Amino acid sequence: MTQITRRLLVGGGLALPTVASLLPPGRAAAQPDGSAPRIADSPAALAPRERIRFDRDWRFALGHGTDPSKDFDFGIGQADFSKTGIIKIATAAFDDKAWRSLDLPHDWAVELPFVQDDTGAGDSQLRSHGYRPLGRRYPATSVGWYRRSFNIPKSDLGRRITIEFDGAMRDVLVFVNGCFIGRNDNGYAPFRFDCTDFLEYGGTNVIAVRVDASFGDGWFYEGAGLYRHVWLSKTDPVHFGAWETVVRAVPGAGGAMLDLVTTVENMARVPADAALDWTIVDARGAVVARATAPVQAIAPAGSATYRTSARVTNPALWSLDTPHLYTAVVKVVANGTVRDAETVSFGIRSARFDADRGFFLNDTPIKIQGTCNHQDHAGVGAALPDRLQAFRLGVLKGMGCNAVRTSHNMPTPEWVEACDRMGVMMLCETRQMSSNPSGMAELERMVKRFRNSPSIIGWSIGNEEFLLQQGALAPQGTRIAQAMVDRCHALDPTRPVTAAVNWNNEAGPSEPLDIVGFNYHPEFPEPFHKAHPARPIYGSETSSAIATRGEYRTDAARHTMSSYDGVVGWGTTPEQWWSQYGAHDWLAGGFAWTGFDYRGEPTPYAWPSNSSQFGIVDLCGFPKDYYYYYKAWWSTAPSLHLFPHWNWAGQEGKPVSVWVYSNLDDIELLLNGQSLGRKPMPRLKHVAWQVPYAPGVIEAIGRRNGQVVLRERRETTGPGRRLRLAADRMTIAADGRDVAVLTVDLLDARGRPVPTANDALQFSVAGAGKLLGVGNGNPNSLESDTAPQRALFNGLAQLIVQSTGRPGAIMVDAVAASGQGSPVLPASVRLTAVQAPTS
């Protein structure tokens, strides 16, 4: 094939019985900050389907991986699973008063102290976890128990009731009312258990969840615990199958055809004659199409697949600039009664990869300007509040990033939904490249869960499987990949399948792939293109540039990397990789490693480094200088960035390398008002000067067509005199989940930020908010992520403040720790938590 055309689909949502109740207030919209339209935790009235947020009021305690007496006697004998109902920890009689109260999502790994293994034994495992004590050598901190009570009304008798987990790290055992319910051993894929038969109707029930993080799925920080959302789902016995509802939209001249498919299950003891009713709603809430599917007879314990179609005239296409979302509301009607109702959001767009001309969205050529990202953030580890997903995506969009790769695992639903709402494409990747039963089950859950999301432009079945690529298992690699590709095509015939291959793509799993991804090795794409001119190519993982934010000299003793041109042996600088992938039409673009710094796999240093330095931004999302290279060449707006800072006391007269990233025609550099000359800006490059340091002001002037367009200055600052707090939002929802992200910096007497400040700070949060976490982007910091204190790192620190669930003022204060010399004035900011919508 010379082209592979991919059309867009739909994403899941909360389903209620009527169109009005199924849509958020006003429907149009995403909120101004890009976060999801808010839906109440549960509907006010009993509906055919309820999906209730199950995150609140849990109790937590660490267990033990080897000593049952420290694991609440779990496993102390051989009888734990011999009889149903004997797990005491999941009964009302168990005393959990000493356990800690918390809400989900929760990552206990980020709360653990840092540990250095002086013996060297197992040091690789510790490095992977970012030196947090997880693994079989740390049984006292690798097992956690979660427990909560919940009521089920008598009116629910006869419904099917399911506990749904969006993900947990990693090996999970679930017990309800003393009964073993099920287990899961995948850290990223969602899983669910039907608890209907084990519940007390009209009374109190108890769930206990044991999570064992002794084994991980990856070689990077993954967190530990119930780090994604948990839900309680209630349905009629006649209901839709999990993640079975699909809308496949094919745009054409004057309209779009919708292929509507779903499966209905009958868990009742009698047959059901069921028909379907579909309603398609646009972003304003207006009905734009309807469809029905005729009655089918569904036997007890059976299922039936329904297919119908609808047409939307003059559709608003989903695009990067206008990410328009539609909603499909589908109801199952059996014996004259609505038995279940479900919604999915979807977009209408076309996408295709062309072997000669790259990637097309809605028949418009677009370079994939992507980043790879793990899922952790400063202060919270892997347990990100939903709002933080939009915050992180906004940071990436700010530099022109238009695509993300979920390296190397199935993403959390909120990351996908943020991409859908904010107009960012996604390459969605599974964790385990294997056609074994667990690998195929994980792949199937990923594709089913997200095949309706308009942002997803392809499925990736694996990453850097060296033995399968060019090793002894290459023949098996071809067969494994073929089975996975076939399964993806069966579940979703609209998207291409790929893998991230760190070699020449001439053997193993590469042959069955629809599009070919190259990790690094800039020498391979061109000869591959000549040898295989019909196969589309993109950069699945590129660059691996390394830098420490605000540092301009590589210093191994301090574990810092220069911000000019740091790169690992296998990698390339931003300029090097984008000068290749951005210059050729036949290269569809690519994904830089990485957008954000991430915990674990510290590179290029080991202890006390506990996070990578690959990020274009640091763990907090504070930009490194590389950020502005991408902003210059990934955006059309005029851009100019001058670095480094101009605080070099003691270096007077010594040369300082001064760089400018810009997309303007030429740059003039001035030192204290004296011109140091003008230089033309080469395409996809930078300009530089060697400047003898003199305190004062260094300034870059950018021109286009001979006219001054932008200026940027760096000034020598005085000592810090007062702190400053700034929030990304002044108002948050009083729902107990929403967050504001605050930046703190230090200003001199003239109000200028001090870029070299590393002062220790203390924080307090009062009123209707709480401090969720802190960070500063320092890859070598051993400070707590959850304590109310943090040092500035090269001038910056971050606080994440979360709603407590009630409306009112939130007062946030920052003060300098005592004993640091000259007094520094504190800073305060007042946020407001407002009542969240209830319908």
JSON list of N, CA and C in Angstrom, two decimals, residues 82 129 151 157 192 218 241 303 308 345 537 652 698 749 770 772:
[
{"chain": "A", "resi": 82, "resn": "SER", "atom": "N", "xyz": [-9.50, -21.05, 50.70]},
{"chain": "A", "resi": 82, "resn": "SER", "atom": "CA", "xyz": [-10.12, -22.37, 50.72]},
{"chain": "A", "resi": 82, "resn": "SER", "atom": "C", "xyz": [-11.63, -22.31, 50.89]},
{"chain": "A", "resi": 129, "resn": "HIS", "atom": "N", "xyz": [13.18, 2.73, 39.97]},
{"chain": "A", "resi": 129, "resn": "HIS", "atom": "CA", "xyz": [12.12, 3.30, 40.80]},
{"chain": "A", "resi": 129, "resn": "HIS", "atom": "C", "xyz": [12.45, 4.72, 41.26]},
{"chain": "A", "resi": 151, "resn": "ASN", "atom": "N", "xyz": [-22.65, 1.55, 50.98]},
{"chain": "A", "resi": 151, "resn": "ASN", "atom": "CA", "xyz": [-24.02, 1.07, 51.11]},
{"chain": "A", "resi": 151, "resn": "ASN", "atom": "C", "xyz": [-24.61, 0.75, 49.74]},
{"chain": "A", "resi": 157, "resn": "LEU", "atom": "N", "xyz": [-31.38, -4.45, 44.21]},
{"chain": "A", "resi": 157, "resn": "LEU", "atom": "CA", "xyz": [-31.48, -5.90, 44.04]},
{"chain": "A", "resi": 157, "resn": "LEU", "atom": "C", "xyz": [-32.06, -6.21, 42.66]},
{"chain": "A", "resi": 192, "resn": "ARG", "atom": "N", "xyz": [-12.23, -5.00, 35.77]},
{"chain": "A", "resi": 192, "resn": "ARG", "atom": "CA", "xyz": [-13.53, -4.86, 36.44]},
{"chain": "A", "resi": 192, "resn": "ARG", "atom": "C", "xyz": [-14.00, -6.21, 36.95]},
{"chain": "A", "resi": 218, "resn": "GLY", "atom": "N", "xyz": [7.56, -1.96, 33.93]},
{"chain": "A", "resi": 218, "resn": "GLY", "atom": "CA", "xyz": [8.54, -1.23, 33.14]},
{"chain": "A", "resi": 218, "resn": "GLY", "atom": "C", "xyz": [9.83, -1.01, 33.88]},
{"chain": "A", "resi": 241, "resn": "GLY", "atom": "N", "xyz": [-22.32, -4.20, 26.57]},
{"chain": "A", "resi": 241, "resn": "GLY", "atom": "CA", "xyz": [-21.04, -4.79, 26.94]},
{"chain": "A", "resi": 241, "resn": "GLY", "atom": "C", "xyz": [-20.00, -3.71, 27.19]},
{"chain": "A", "resi": 303, "resn": "SER", "atom": "N", "xyz": [-25.70, -12.75, 24.22]},
{"chain": "A", "resi": 303, "resn": "SER", "atom": "CA", "xyz": [-25.45, -11.38, 23.76]},
{"chain": "A", "resi": 303, "resn": "SER", "atom": "C", "xyz": [-25.81, -11.26, 22.30]},
{"chain": "A", "resi": 308, "resn": "THR", "atom": "N", "xyz": [-25.98, -0.33, 12.82]},
{"chain": "A", "resi": 308, "resn": "THR", "atom": "CA", "xyz": [-26.83, 0.53, 12.02]},
{"chain": "A", "resi": 308, "resn": "THR", "atom": "C", "xyz": [-25.98, 1.70, 11.55]},
{"chain": "A", "resi": 345, "resn": "SER", "atom": "N", "xyz": [-18.30, 9.93, 23.28]},
{"chain": "A", "resi": 345, "resn": "SER", "atom": "CA", "xyz": [-17.94, 11.12, 22.51]},
{"chain": "A", "resi": 345, "resn": "SER", "atom": "C", "xyz": [-17.04, 10.69, 21.37]},
{"chain": "A", "resi": 537, "resn": "ILE", "atom": "N", "xyz": [6.91, 6.17, 6.98]},
{"chain": "A", "resi": 537, "resn": "ILE", "atom": "CA", "xyz": [7.95, 6.19, 8.00]},
{"chain": "A", "resi": 537, "resn": "ILE", "atom": "C", "xyz": [7.76, 7.42, 8.90]},
{"chain": "A", "resi": 652, "resn": "GLU", "atom": "N", "xyz": [33.77, 37.97, 35.54]},
{"chain": "A", "resi": 652, "resn": "GLU", "atom": "CA", "xyz": [33.94, 39.16, 34.72]},
{"chain": "A", "resi": 652, "resn": "GLU", "atom": "C", "xyz": [35.10, 38.99, 33.74]},
{"chain": "A", "resi": 698, "resn": "ILE", "atom": "N", "xyz": [22.04, 42.05, 28.72]},
{"chain": "A", "resi": 698, "resn": "ILE", "atom": "CA", "xyz": [22.27, 41.51, 27.40]},
{"chain": "A", "resi": 698, "resn": "ILE", "atom": "C", "xyz": [20.92, 41.42, 26.72]},
{"chain": "A", "resi": 749, "resn": "ALA", "atom": "N", "xyz": [15.14, 43.58, 44.52]},
{"chain": "A", "resi": 749, "resn": "ALA", "atom": "CA", "xyz": [14.52, 44.83, 44.96]},
{"chain": "A", "resi": 749, "resn": "ALA", "atom": "C", "xyz": [13.81, 45.56, 43.84]},
{"chain": "A", "resi": 770, "resn": "LYS", "atom": "N", "xyz": [-6.12, 22.23, 50.18]},
{"chain": "A", "resi": 770, "resn": "LYS", "atom": "CA", "xyz": [-5.05, 21.52, 50.88]},
{"chain": "A", "resi": 770, "resn": "LYS", "atom": "C", "xyz": [-3.85, 21.41, 49.94]},
{"chain": "A", "resi": 772, "resn": "LEU", "atom": "N", "xyz": [-1.35, 19.41, 48.02]},
{"chain": "A", "resi": 772, "resn": "LEU", "atom": "CA", "xyz": [-1.29, 18.05, 47.51]},
{"chain": "A", "resi": 772, "resn": "LEU", "atom": "C", "xyz": [0.15, 17.60, 47.28]}
]
